[in-house]
Amino acid sequence: MLATPIRALIRKNGALFQPLQITVENPGSAGVAVTKLDGIEIDRRTVQSGSSTFELYLKPVTGMQSSTVIVELNEKRQTEKIELKPVRQMLIYVLPHSHHDLGYTDLQADVEEKQIRNITRGIELARKTAGYPEGSRFVWNLEVLWGADLYMQRSSDSAKAELIDAVQKGWIGINGSYANELTGLCRPEELLQLFRYSGEFGKTCRTKVDSAMMSDVPGFSWGTVTAMAQAGIKYFSAAPNYFDRIGTFMVTWQDKPFWWISPSGDERVLFWVPWTGYALSHGMKLSNDLVSKYQDRMDEVHYPYDISYMRWSGHGDNAEPDPEISEWVRDWNQRYEWPRFSIASTSTAFSAFERRYGKQLPQFQGDLTPYWEDGAGSSALETAMSRGAADRLSQATALSAITDFRSYSPTAYRSAWRDVLLYSEHTWGAWNSVSDSEKPFVKQQWDVKRAFAVDADKLSQELLNRSSDGQSTGGSSGVIEIHNSTSWDRTEIVYIPREISTAGDHVRDSTGKPVPSQRLTSGELAVLASNVPAFGMARCTLSAKKPHSPGTPVSLKDGILKNGIVQAKIDSLTGDIVELKLHGESQNLVDHQGDHNINQFLFLAGKDVDHLQASGPAKIVVEDQGPLVVSIRIESSAPGCNSLVRRVRLAANMDHLELINIIDKQQAPLNPHPGVGGPGEEFAQRGSKESIQFAFPFAIPNGKMTMDIALGNMQTEIDQLPGSCKNWLPVGRWIDISNQDIGVTWVTQDAPLVEIGAISATMLGSQKDPSVWRKHIESTQTFYSWVMNNHWGTNYRAYQQGPVTFRYALQPHRGHNAAASSRLAIGLSQPLLATPVTNSDRTSNSLLRIEPSDVLALTLKPSEDGAAWIVRLFGASGEPRKAKLTWTSPLAGQTWRSNLAEESLNLVGDEIGVGGWELVTLRVERKSQ
């Protein structure tokens, strides 16, 4: 006998009952079965020979109740213990979708076609079930939008019209993220571009997009809230992988919806992680058992609401729409009153929940520091290329807006941004990328993934050249234009390529005044460009005269570089930096109490940090001896590498020291038994694991560490929400350690990962135990730039080889100024750009000036419709400001508050409020010429 309580309520004769399903085996002849519950007869019926199943209806219990069921049949007694549990009278929304892995299980091209087909199948199922009762009609959620984008590019006009119609009917739910992104890798504009297409596609479908899904990835950069708000998204269904390398994220946030507040405090999204993330349907079937277990989970976490939701992603990644779900929900709802199920879009489910509970939800403000960004260190070269491409695209759009609107091609920029986004998308390679790395299936997937970075790099360079050459008529007369793509005046070294500086090494500015310059051993001409106007350009002229020297030259003596602003000492044996000072200060900002020096190379085989290896003895060569630029080349042997070259460069008048590290990486040993065991076997989990770091131990008395992140700023530990990754962190552009009087800003251009306080990125292979992850980050002034690793057992690369460059800067300074740190870092990523000109008609005026100086324009671009400038202002100091925009162009018209869709929302006055860490998008109409 089998007695199974069905955790549901059914209505009989106007009253609710709790079903109990009885299955009895009767080997004899037909007889009367008497059923008793805790000794009391509750049913008597005749059962035939063989197996019989019937339901009994019990009074609903209000608490857990252990009972005994007895069935007496043909003088035999069958007994079973059962537990009756209260039935939750709740509405459970079911969100059908397919998890978009761009690769992994299949080649990317096959996945693309599969996800396009899934849209067609979703429409077919919705049409088929359109007459079903409400709640059981099929709805297909577009988890992310790269599949829909391809559908709209590749489909016939009739198919596109069919999709648009399906969206308008509610058969298809649009979710606003373009991909399941590693948001910690994103540059600020990249993070915004992640949600840009939702506005375009929503407008095409005449539908407001207010929700987003992201799946598999555990953790999200804090600025994601800001970016979503710019796109009009207020609902965020986050559904991570539910077991591997997720730290404590899932145990902290599953089934605990909350309002996630942006860094500025002015925006919020409803953040909600469902039980088991996106993979509930991978391990369970639609059944009474699922309903029971789901309620068990709600009981376990004391879920206080009577609305919840589950993801239903079919049977595996990139799965087809599940055709059974509508029938199951229809049949369940027709039979049982509670719990009820409703197939829905993310927006429908979340908006219903918000209406009921939005005012009572908790609010949390902080970073949900992500975990899976560490895999980007398995392809450090391509990661650097993608980061560089994102910065270059921002620079190119600004130059187009300044010089020539006609050079801006929306289609080309969208294509380039798509490449950047799909490089940062979470699927890096094949499921057997580590265990069978040389298999064609694996190599083909990596070739496609790598192409996103390579193509983004190439196209961004082409667009930058196009934007800066728009006013050039070709050739070089020795007249050089120096372009500034940022919103502040800049005095910096500009490096003019040999090819356009053949006229000579002497430089005069536009007034005829000599400008310090120096021909470098690289062939470039280094020029000290002063006060290049914001969003403008300066002009200089080259000639064959003797170069002009700076008033205070940079010098090198006994390993000490100094320029009257910064002083640094290089250890002659190791090549490490052992002294860093601000001119006039005795404080050495390098910590000598620990084991490491500044910019020290460290190699870790496996995870035992007691066996860290450093580089070999240094060979130091002076490449450039001043007076404008001193550059030192430091060559060393290094474990795991063919060579290590570190360059240290200091220029006159500059307040920062530049570090340029080139690792020529050796390939890590391959699996000696390729294909054996797969990702779970010993080699994939622990074989040939290695990582490379550069150390940065600082010493600032009572110094506080702050970190730049895309569209925000944070302090480790303090601003990290529970469940965040603390073994490693993605960093935006800089880290600063300061007290009220002195500090240092560290800038990274190419490497996005850091370990804080210790080498703590030692989590090899699969990690399924939440308790083994780092719990706290103690106050510290030491961190490590974690530049390379192959720690994963799947998805990411097993090895990398060849030269990779990692660029850093160190800026000693007085008290901390976050906006100044951002100006330094953005300036290094968007350097002053020199181009030859023969057209002398243009003036060097700034197109746009922004006050005060700590309100930065992160974006200046032509609008997609070509009718306006788009300006994104950022409160980079963390304090509220009133910003003023001053245009020199007579074409500048009315200024509107805008958004990612570049709509004219409301007119703004002469002063524009910009909160601390707030992003404000403006649309400035461009008058007809």
PDB file of C-alpha atoms in Angstrom, residues 504-623:
ATOM      1  CA  GLY A 504      61.205  67.003 -37.083  1.00  0.00           C
ATOM      2  CA  ASP A 505      61.549  66.886 -33.319  1.00  0.00           C
ATOM      3  CA  HIS A 506      61.041  70.551 -32.476  1.00  0.00           C
ATOM      4  CA  VAL A 507      57.459  71.465 -31.579  1.00  0.00           C
ATOM      5  CA  ARG A 508      55.669  74.827 -31.390  1.00  0.00           C
ATOM      6  CA  ASP A 509      52.122  75.336 -30.174  1.00  0.00           C
ATOM      7  CA  SER A 510      49.509  77.394 -32.028  1.00  0.00           C
ATOM      8  CA  THR A 511      50.923  80.641 -30.573  1.00  0.00           C
ATOM      9  CA  GLY A 512      54.459  79.838 -31.725  1.00  0.00           C
ATOM     10  CA  LYS A 513      55.680  78.987 -28.227  1.00  0.00           C
ATOM     11  CA  PRO A 514      58.144  76.050 -28.076  1.00  0.00           C
ATOM     12  CA  VAL A 515      56.794  72.889 -26.484  1.00  0.00           C
ATOM     13  CA  PRO A 516      58.950  70.246 -24.707  1.00  0.00           C
ATOM     14  CA  SER A 517      59.493  67.186 -26.874  1.00  0.00           C
ATOM     15  CA  GLN A 518      61.728  64.141 -27.173  1.00  0.00           C
ATOM     16  CA  ARG A 519      62.276  61.483 -29.807  1.00  0.00           C
ATOM     17  CA  LEU A 520      61.988  58.074 -28.164  1.00  0.00           C
ATOM     18  CA  THR A 521      63.833  54.879 -29.008  1.00  0.00           C
ATOM     19  CA  SER A 522      60.481  53.492 -30.217  1.00  0.00           C
ATOM     20  CA  GLY A 523      60.506  56.109 -32.974  1.00  0.00           C
ATOM     21  CA  GLU A 524      57.610  58.028 -31.454  1.00  0.00           C
ATOM     22  CA  LEU A 525      57.842  61.722 -30.714  1.00  0.00           C
ATOM     23  CA  ALA A 526      56.834  62.505 -27.148  1.00  0.00           C
ATOM     24  CA  VAL A 527      55.303  65.974 -26.789  1.00  0.00           C
ATOM     25  CA  LEU A 528      54.102  67.753 -23.659  1.00  0.00           C
ATOM     26  CA  ALA A 529      50.705  69.016 -24.783  1.00  0.00           C
ATOM     27  CA  SER A 530      49.367  71.685 -22.430  1.00  0.00           C
ATOM     28  CA  ASN A 531      45.748  72.611 -21.786  1.00  0.00           C
ATOM     29  CA  VAL A 532      44.224  70.682 -24.651  1.00  0.00           C
ATOM     30  CA  PRO A 533      40.622  71.867 -24.339  1.00  0.00           C
ATOM     31  CA  ALA A 534      37.809  69.600 -23.233  1.00  0.00           C
ATOM     32  CA  PHE A 535      36.038  67.999 -26.189  1.00  0.00           C
ATOM     33  CA  GLY A 536      38.321  69.944 -28.448  1.00  0.00           C
ATOM     34  CA  MET A 537      41.757  70.004 -29.988  1.00  0.00           C
ATOM     35  CA  ALA A 538      45.043  71.842 -29.981  1.00  0.00           C
ATOM     36  CA  ARG A 539      47.363  72.350 -32.909  1.00  0.00           C
ATOM     37  CA  CYS A 540      51.145  72.194 -32.984  1.00  0.00           C
ATOM     38  CA  THR A 541      53.807  72.390 -35.663  1.00  0.00           C
ATOM     39  CA  LEU A 542      56.886  70.200 -36.060  1.00  0.00           C
ATOM     40  CA  SER A 543      60.204  71.310 -37.483  1.00  0.00           C
ATOM     41  CA  ALA A 544      63.790  70.113 -37.759  1.00  0.00           C
ATOM     42  CA  LYS A 545      65.129  72.411 -35.027  1.00  0.00           C
ATOM     43  CA  LYS A 546      66.546  71.115 -31.766  1.00  0.00           C
ATOM     44  CA  PRO A 547      63.871  69.831 -29.357  1.00  0.00           C
ATOM     45  CA  HIS A 548      62.834  72.098 -26.520  1.00  0.00           C
ATOM     46  CA  SER A 549      63.501  70.807 -22.977  1.00  0.00           C
ATOM     47  CA  PRO A 550      61.034  71.020 -20.066  1.00  0.00           C
ATOM     48  CA  GLY A 551      61.716  73.521 -17.270  1.00  0.00           C
ATOM     49  CA  THR A 552      62.027  70.711 -14.734  1.00  0.00           C
ATOM     50  CA  PRO A 553      63.369  67.663 -16.544  1.00  0.00           C
ATOM     51  CA  VAL A 554      62.803  64.108 -15.437  1.00  0.00           C
ATOM     52  CA  SER A 555      65.952  62.404 -14.177  1.00  0.00           C
ATOM     53  CA  LEU A 556      67.318  58.963 -13.376  1.00  0.00           C
ATOM     54  CA  LYS A 557      70.186  58.429 -10.966  1.00  0.00           C
ATOM     55  CA  ASP A 558      71.130  55.372  -8.898  1.00  0.00           C
ATOM     56  CA  GLY A 559      67.848  53.713  -9.796  1.00  0.00           C
ATOM     57  CA  ILE A 560      65.768  56.697  -8.656  1.00  0.00           C
ATOM     58  CA  LEU A 561      63.394  58.391 -11.077  1.00  0.00           C
ATOM     59  CA  LYS A 562      62.079  61.839 -10.189  1.00  0.00           C
ATOM     60  CA  ASN A 563      60.505  64.833 -11.858  1.00  0.00           C
ATOM     61  CA  GLY A 564      59.762  67.238  -9.008  1.00  0.00           C
ATOM     62  CA  ILE A 565      56.333  65.679  -8.485  1.00  0.00           C
ATOM     63  CA  VAL A 566      56.864  61.923  -8.179  1.00  0.00           C
ATOM     64  CA  GLN A 567      59.863  59.924  -7.029  1.00  0.00           C
ATOM     65  CA  ALA A 568      60.329  56.177  -7.409  1.00  0.00           C
ATOM     66  CA  LYS A 569      63.223  53.801  -6.794  1.00  0.00           C
ATOM     67  CA  ILE A 570      63.851  50.566  -8.686  1.00  0.00           C
ATOM     68  CA  ASP A 571      65.631  47.724  -6.891  1.00  0.00           C
ATOM     69  CA  SER A 572      68.696  46.892  -8.969  1.00  0.00           C
ATOM     70  CA  LEU A 573      68.539  43.155  -8.186  1.00  0.00           C
ATOM     71  CA  THR A 574      64.822  42.424  -8.601  1.00  0.00           C
ATOM     72  CA  GLY A 575      63.527  45.266 -10.753  1.00  0.00           C
ATOM     73  CA  ASP A 576      60.706  45.792  -8.256  1.00  0.00           C
ATOM     74  CA  ILE A 577      59.672  49.240  -7.074  1.00  0.00           C
ATOM     75  CA  VAL A 578      60.852  49.673  -3.487  1.00  0.00           C
ATOM     76  CA  GLU A 579      60.198  53.364  -3.019  1.00  0.00           C
ATOM     77  CA  LEU A 580      57.371  55.648  -4.112  1.00  0.00           C
ATOM     78  CA  LYS A 581      57.130  59.200  -2.819  1.00  0.00           C
ATOM     79  CA  LEU A 582      55.288  62.403  -3.429  1.00  0.00           C
ATOM     80  CA  HIS A 583      57.724  65.287  -3.877  1.00  0.00           C
ATOM     81  CA  GLY A 584      58.320  67.078  -0.617  1.00  0.00           C
ATOM     82  CA  GLU A 585      57.089  64.163   1.485  1.00  0.00           C
ATOM     83  CA  SER A 586      59.301  61.739   3.428  1.00  0.00           C
ATOM     84  CA  GLN A 587      56.648  59.016   3.532  1.00  0.00           C
ATOM     85  CA  ASN A 588      57.558  55.988   1.425  1.00  0.00           C
ATOM     86  CA  LEU A 589      54.248  54.710   0.081  1.00  0.00           C
ATOM     87  CA  VAL A 590      55.631  51.180  -0.447  1.00  0.00           C
ATOM     88  CA  ASP A 591      54.977  48.749   2.393  1.00  0.00           C
ATOM     89  CA  HIS A 592      58.198  47.012   3.486  1.00  0.00           C
ATOM     90  CA  GLN A 593      56.620  45.107   6.360  1.00  0.00           C
ATOM     91  CA  GLY A 594      55.289  42.351   4.123  1.00  0.00           C
ATOM     92  CA  ASP A 595      56.872  39.876   1.731  1.00  0.00           C
ATOM     93  CA  HIS A 596      56.466  41.730  -1.536  1.00  0.00           C
ATOM     94  CA  ASN A 597      57.334  44.923  -3.386  1.00  0.00           C
ATOM     95  CA  ILE A 598      55.416  47.075  -5.829  1.00  0.00           C
ATOM     96  CA  ASN A 599      55.038  45.508  -9.288  1.00  0.00           C
ATOM     97  CA  GLN A 600      56.642  42.256  -8.161  1.00  0.00           C
ATOM     98  CA  PHE A 601      55.903  39.286 -10.401  1.00  0.00           C
ATOM     99  CA  LEU A 602      54.457  36.240  -8.617  1.00  0.00           C
ATOM    100  CA  PHE A 603      53.702  32.800 -10.050  1.00  0.00           C
ATOM    101  CA  LEU A 604      51.594  30.232  -8.240  1.00  0.00           C
ATOM    102  CA  ALA A 605      51.469  26.604  -9.373  1.00  0.00           C
ATOM    103  CA  GLY A 606      48.367  24.956  -7.899  1.00  0.00           C
ATOM    104  CA  LYS A 607      46.998  26.620  -4.789  1.00  0.00           C
ATOM    105  CA  ASP A 608      49.680  26.400  -2.099  1.00  0.00           C
ATOM    106  CA  VAL A 609      50.608  30.024  -1.490  1.00  0.00           C
ATOM    107  CA  ASP A 610      53.608  28.924   0.569  1.00  0.00           C
ATOM    108  CA  HIS A 611      55.246  28.006  -2.743  1.00  0.00           C
ATOM    109  CA  LEU A 612      54.891  31.307  -4.563  1.00  0.00           C
ATOM    110  CA  GLN A 613      57.665  31.941  -7.062  1.00  0.00           C
ATOM    111  CA  ALA A 614      59.086  35.309  -8.074  1.00  0.00           C
ATOM    112  CA  SER A 615      60.966  36.403 -11.168  1.00  0.00           C
ATOM    113  CA  GLY A 616      64.720  35.980 -11.523  1.00  0.00           C
ATOM    114  CA  PRO A 617      67.512  38.569 -11.305  1.00  0.00           C
ATOM    115  CA  ALA A 618      66.817  41.735 -13.244  1.00  0.00           C
ATOM    116  CA  LYS A 619      68.721  43.108 -16.207  1.00  0.00           C
ATOM    117  CA  ILE A 620      68.015  46.833 -16.298  1.00  0.00           C
ATOM    118  CA  VAL A 621      68.461  48.920 -19.434  1.00  0.00           C
ATOM    119  CA  VAL A 622      67.712  52.615 -19.816  1.00  0.00           C
ATOM    120  CA  GLU A 623      65.771  53.046 -23.064  1.00  0.00           C
TER     121      GLU A 623
END
